[in-house]
């Protein structure tokens, strides 16, 4: 499996995890403010990870040209 496919799979998993956490919040899953803050931090971290991976893919595509 080449690097592009590995990174693509990682992004899909990150998006799925983020969507699960967003759904958890939107369905009232956070019972305390601390849990709410934690889940928001997880969402923020997953969004950041997705951004980093997409940036790496873009940079590698540019360097391949």
mmCIF file of N, CA and C in Angstrom:
data_model
loop_
_atom_site.group_PDB
_atom_site.id
_atom_site.type_symbol
_atom_site.label_atom_id
_atom_site.label_comp_id
_atom_site.label_asym_id
_atom_site.label_seq_id
_atom_site.Cartn_x
_atom_site.Cartn_y
_atom_site.Cartn_z
ATOM 1 N N UNK A 1 0.862 -1.182 0.000
ATOM 2 C CA UNK A 1 0.000 0.000 0.000
ATOM 3 C C UNK A 1 0.898 1.232 0.000
ATOM 4 N N UNK A 2 0.644 2.135 -0.923
ATOM 5 C CA UNK A 2 1.492 3.323 -1.005
ATOM 6 C C UNK A 2 1.084 4.377 0.030
ATOM 7 N N UNK A 3 1.939 5.353 0.181
ATOM 8 C CA UNK A 3 1.754 6.377 1.207
ATOM 9 C C UNK A 3 0.451 7.133 1.024
ATOM 10 N N UNK A 4 0.094 7.444 -0.209
ATOM 11 C CA UNK A 4 -1.142 8.187 -0.468
ATOM 12 C C UNK A 4 -2.353 7.441 0.077
ATOM 13 N N UNK A 5 -2.416 6.144 -0.159
ATOM 14 C CA UNK A 5 -3.557 5.350 0.306
ATOM 15 C C UNK A 5 -3.590 5.257 1.834
ATOM 16 N N UNK A 6 -2.427 5.151 2.443
ATOM 17 C CA UNK A 6 -2.355 5.099 3.907
ATOM 18 C C UNK A 6 -2.871 6.408 4.490
ATOM 19 N N UNK A 7 -2.399 7.532 3.947
ATOM 20 C CA UNK A 7 -2.834 8.833 4.450
ATOM 21 C C UNK A 7 -4.311 9.077 4.164
ATOM 22 N N UNK A 8 -4.786 8.629 3.021
ATOM 23 C CA UNK A 8 -6.201 8.773 2.685
ATOM 24 C C UNK A 8 -7.058 7.994 3.679
ATOM 25 N N UNK A 9 -6.626 6.802 4.013
ATOM 26 C CA UNK A 9 -7.349 5.983 4.987
ATOM 27 C C UNK A 9 -7.336 6.651 6.365
ATOM 28 N N UNK A 10 -6.190 7.204 6.727
ATOM 29 C CA UNK A 10 -6.079 7.885 8.018
ATOM 30 C C UNK A 10 -7.036 9.068 8.088
ATOM 31 N N UNK A 11 -7.136 9.839 7.026
ATOM 32 C CA UNK A 11 -8.051 10.986 6.999
ATOM 33 C C UNK A 11 -9.494 10.514 7.139
ATOM 34 N N UNK A 12 -9.855 9.443 6.465
ATOM 35 C CA UNK A 12 -11.217 8.912 6.571
ATOM 36 C C UNK A 12 -11.532 8.497 8.012
ATOM 37 N N UNK A 13 -10.572 7.852 8.661
ATOM 38 C CA UNK A 13 -10.764 7.432 10.056
ATOM 39 C C UNK A 13 -10.887 8.645 10.978
ATOM 40 N N UNK A 14 -10.080 9.644 10.739
ATOM 41 C CA UNK A 14 -10.140 10.871 11.536
ATOM 42 C C UNK A 14 -11.504 11.536 11.378
ATOM 43 N N UNK A 15 -11.979 11.615 10.152
ATOM 44 C CA UNK A 15 -13.290 12.230 9.894
ATOM 45 C C UNK A 15 -14.388 11.437 10.600
ATOM 46 N N UNK A 16 -14.323 10.116 10.534
ATOM 47 C CA UNK A 16 -15.330 9.279 11.209
ATOM 48 C C UNK A 16 -15.318 9.501 12.719
ATOM 49 N N UNK A 17 -14.128 9.541 13.300
ATOM 50 C CA UNK A 17 -14.020 9.781 14.742
ATOM 51 C C UNK A 17 -14.558 11.157 15.119
ATOM 52 N N UNK A 18 -14.212 12.158 14.323
ATOM 53 C CA UNK A 18 -14.697 13.512 14.597
ATOM 54 C C UNK A 18 -16.210 13.566 14.486
ATOM 55 N N UNK A 19 -16.763 12.954 13.446
ATOM 56 C CA UNK A 19 -18.216 12.944 13.272
ATOM 57 C C UNK A 19 -18.913 12.242 14.434
ATOM 58 N N UNK A 20 -18.321 11.162 14.933
ATOM 59 C CA UNK A 20 -18.886 10.466 16.092
ATOM 60 C C UNK A 20 -18.921 11.377 17.314
ATOM 61 N N UNK A 21 -17.854 12.125 17.521
ATOM 62 C CA UNK A 21 -17.801 13.038 18.666
ATOM 63 C C UNK A 21 -18.759 14.204 18.511
ATOM 64 N N UNK A 22 -18.895 14.723 17.301
ATOM 65 C CA UNK A 22 -19.849 15.804 17.049
ATOM 66 C C UNK A 22 -21.272 15.306 17.306
ATOM 67 N N UNK A 23 -21.574 14.104 16.849
ATOM 68 C CA UNK A 23 -22.896 13.523 17.090
ATOM 69 C C UNK A 23 -23.152 13.328 18.579
ATOM 70 N N UNK A 24 -22.132 12.886 19.282
ATOM 71 C CA UNK A 24 -22.241 12.693 20.730
ATOM 72 C C UNK A 24 -22.645 14.008 21.403
ATOM 73 N N UNK A 25 -22.000 15.096 21.022
ATOM 74 C CA UNK A 25 -22.333 16.399 21.604
ATOM 75 C C UNK A 25 -23.718 16.875 21.179
ATOM 76 N N UNK A 26 -24.010 16.749 19.900
ATOM 77 C CA UNK A 26 -25.283 17.280 19.405
ATOM 78 C C UNK A 26 -26.481 16.503 19.932
ATOM 79 N N UNK A 27 -26.254 15.271 20.378
ATOM 80 C CA UNK A 27 -27.331 14.475 20.962
ATOM 81 C C UNK A 27 -27.392 14.603 22.483
ATOM 82 N N UNK A 28 -26.654 15.573 23.015
ATOM 83 C CA UNK A 28 -26.680 15.802 24.453
ATOM 84 C C UNK A 28 -25.896 14.788 25.255
ATOM 85 N N UNK A 29 -24.903 14.179 24.636
ATOM 86 C CA UNK A 29 -24.145 13.121 25.290
ATOM 87 C C UNK A 29 -23.240 13.586 26.414
ATOM 88 N N UNK A 30 -22.827 14.844 26.363
ATOM 89 C CA UNK A 30 -21.945 15.354 27.417
ATOM 90 C C UNK A 30 -22.790 15.680 28.643
ATOM 91 N N UNK A 31 -22.555 14.955 29.708
ATOM 92 C CA UNK A 31 -23.366 15.116 30.919
ATOM 93 C C UNK A 31 -22.832 16.216 31.837
ATOM 94 N N UNK A 32 -21.563 16.551 31.690
ATOM 95 C CA UNK A 32 -20.972 17.606 32.511
ATOM 96 C C UNK A 32 -20.232 18.590 31.607
ATOM 97 N N UNK A 33 -19.943 19.745 32.153
ATOM 98 C CA UNK A 33 -19.186 20.731 31.388
ATOM 99 C C UNK A 33 -17.776 20.224 31.118
ATOM 100 N N UNK A 34 -17.189 19.498 32.072
ATOM 101 C CA UNK A 34 -15.853 18.933 31.854
ATOM 102 C C UNK A 34 -15.839 17.947 30.692
ATOM 103 N N UNK A 35 -16.878 17.115 30.606
ATOM 104 C CA UNK A 35 -16.963 16.174 29.489
ATOM 105 C C UNK A 35 -17.142 16.930 28.177
ATOM 106 N N UNK A 36 -17.946 17.971 28.190
ATOM 107 C CA UNK A 36 -18.159 18.799 27.005
ATOM 108 C C UNK A 36 -16.826 19.397 26.537
ATOM 109 N N UNK A 37 -16.078 19.962 27.480
ATOM 110 C CA UNK A 37 -14.785 20.560 27.137
ATOM 111 C C UNK A 37 -13.835 19.507 26.578
ATOM 112 N N UNK A 38 -13.840 18.320 27.177
ATOM 113 C CA UNK A 38 -12.965 17.248 26.705
ATOM 114 C C UNK A 38 -13.302 16.860 25.258
ATOM 115 N N UNK A 39 -14.578 16.650 24.991
ATOM 116 C CA UNK A 39 -14.992 16.246 23.646
ATOM 117 C C UNK A 39 -14.687 17.353 22.637
ATOM 118 N N UNK A 40 -14.888 18.600 23.034
ATOM 119 C CA UNK A 40 -14.528 19.721 22.140
ATOM 120 C C UNK A 40 -13.038 19.696 21.824
ATOM 121 N N UNK A 41 -12.214 19.391 22.825
ATOM 122 C CA UNK A 41 -10.776 19.285 22.604
ATOM 123 C C UNK A 41 -10.417 18.146 21.674
ATOM 124 N N UNK A 42 -11.121 17.026 21.815
ATOM 125 C CA UNK A 42 -10.896 15.889 20.922
ATOM 126 C C UNK A 42 -11.246 16.280 19.487
ATOM 127 N N UNK A 43 -12.375 16.944 19.312
ATOM 128 C CA UNK A 43 -12.794 17.391 17.975
ATOM 129 C C UNK A 43 -11.763 18.346 17.395
ATOM 130 N N UNK A 44 -11.301 19.274 18.203
ATOM 131 C CA UNK A 44 -10.298 20.242 17.748
ATOM 132 C C UNK A 44 -9.015 19.525 17.337
ATOM 133 N N UNK A 45 -8.584 18.552 18.134
ATOM 134 C CA UNK A 45 -7.370 17.806 17.820
ATOM 135 C C UNK A 45 -7.502 16.983 16.551
ATOM 136 N N UNK A 46 -8.647 16.337 16.370
ATOM 137 C CA UNK A 46 -8.871 15.554 15.153
ATOM 138 C C UNK A 46 -8.910 16.446 13.915
ATOM 139 N N UNK A 47 -9.518 17.612 14.042
ATOM 140 C CA UNK A 47 -9.556 18.562 12.927
ATOM 141 C C UNK A 47 -8.147 19.019 12.571
ATOM 142 N N UNK A 48 -7.354 19.264 13.591
ATOM 143 C CA UNK A 48 -5.969 19.687 13.366
ATOM 144 C C UNK A 48 -5.166 18.561 12.697
ATOM 145 N N UNK A 49 -5.337 17.339 13.157
ATOM 146 C CA UNK A 49 -4.640 16.190 12.565
ATOM 147 C C UNK A 49 -5.017 16.020 11.095
ATOM 148 N N UNK A 50 -6.306 16.174 10.802
ATOM 149 C CA UNK A 50 -6.757 16.075 9.403
ATOM 150 C C UNK A 50 -6.081 17.135 8.551
ATOM 151 N N UNK A 51 -6.012 18.337 9.067
ATOM 152 C CA UNK A 51 -5.389 19.439 8.339
ATOM 153 C C UNK A 51 -3.908 19.174 8.074
ATOM 154 N N UNK A 52 -3.206 18.657 9.065
ATOM 155 C CA UNK A 52 -1.782 18.352 8.909
ATOM 156 C C UNK A 52 -1.579 17.293 7.830
ATOM 157 N N UNK A 53 -2.380 16.238 7.863
ATOM 158 C CA UNK A 53 -2.228 15.157 6.881
ATOM 159 C C UNK A 53 -2.537 15.666 5.476
ATOM 160 N N UNK A 54 -3.612 16.432 5.330
ATOM 161 C CA UNK A 54 -3.951 16.961 4.006
ATOM 162 C C UNK A 54 -2.849 17.885 3.488
ATOM 163 N N UNK A 55 -2.236 18.663 4.377
ATOM 164 C CA UNK A 55 -1.131 19.532 3.986
ATOM 165 C C UNK A 55 0.063 18.712 3.526
ATOM 166 N N UNK A 56 0.364 17.628 4.229
ATOM 167 C CA UNK A 56 1.472 16.754 3.826
ATOM 168 C C UNK A 56 1.234 16.142 2.451
ATOM 169 N N UNK A 57 0.000 15.705 2.203
ATOM 170 C CA UNK A 57 -0.325 15.129 0.902
ATOM 171 C C UNK A 57 -0.152 16.175 -0.195
ATOM 172 N N UNK A 58 -0.639 17.385 0.061
ATOM 173 C CA UNK A 58 -0.519 18.449 -0.941
ATOM 174 C C UNK A 58 0.949 18.767 -1.212
ATOM 175 N N UNK A 59 1.748 18.853 -0.165
ATOM 176 C CA UNK A 59 3.170 19.141 -0.347
ATOM 177 C C UNK A 59 3.874 18.041 -1.120
ATOM 178 N N UNK A 60 3.517 16.790 -0.858
ATOM 179 C CA UNK A 60 4.167 15.685 -1.566
ATOM 180 C C UNK A 60 3.740 15.664 -3.030
ATOM 181 N N UNK A 61 2.493 16.053 -3.317
ATOM 182 C CA UNK A 61 2.048 16.130 -4.709
ATOM 183 C C UNK A 61 2.792 17.219 -5.447
ATOM 184 N N UNK A 62 3.038 18.335 -4.805
ATOM 185 C CA UNK A 62 3.760 19.445 -5.425
ATOM 186 C C UNK A 62 5.207 19.058 -5.669
ATOM 187 N N UNK A 63 5.819 18.371 -4.715
ATOM 188 C CA UNK A 63 7.223 17.979 -4.872
ATOM 189 C C UNK A 63 7.392 16.888 -5.914
ATOM 190 N N UNK A 64 6.324 16.115 -6.175
ATOM 191 C CA UNK A 64 6.391 15.065 -7.197
ATOM 192 C C UNK A 64 6.335 15.650 -8.609
ATOM 193 N N UNK A 65 5.807 16.859 -8.721
ATOM 194 C CA UNK A 65 5.679 17.476 -10.059
ATOM 195 C C UNK A 65 6.976 17.968 -10.585
#
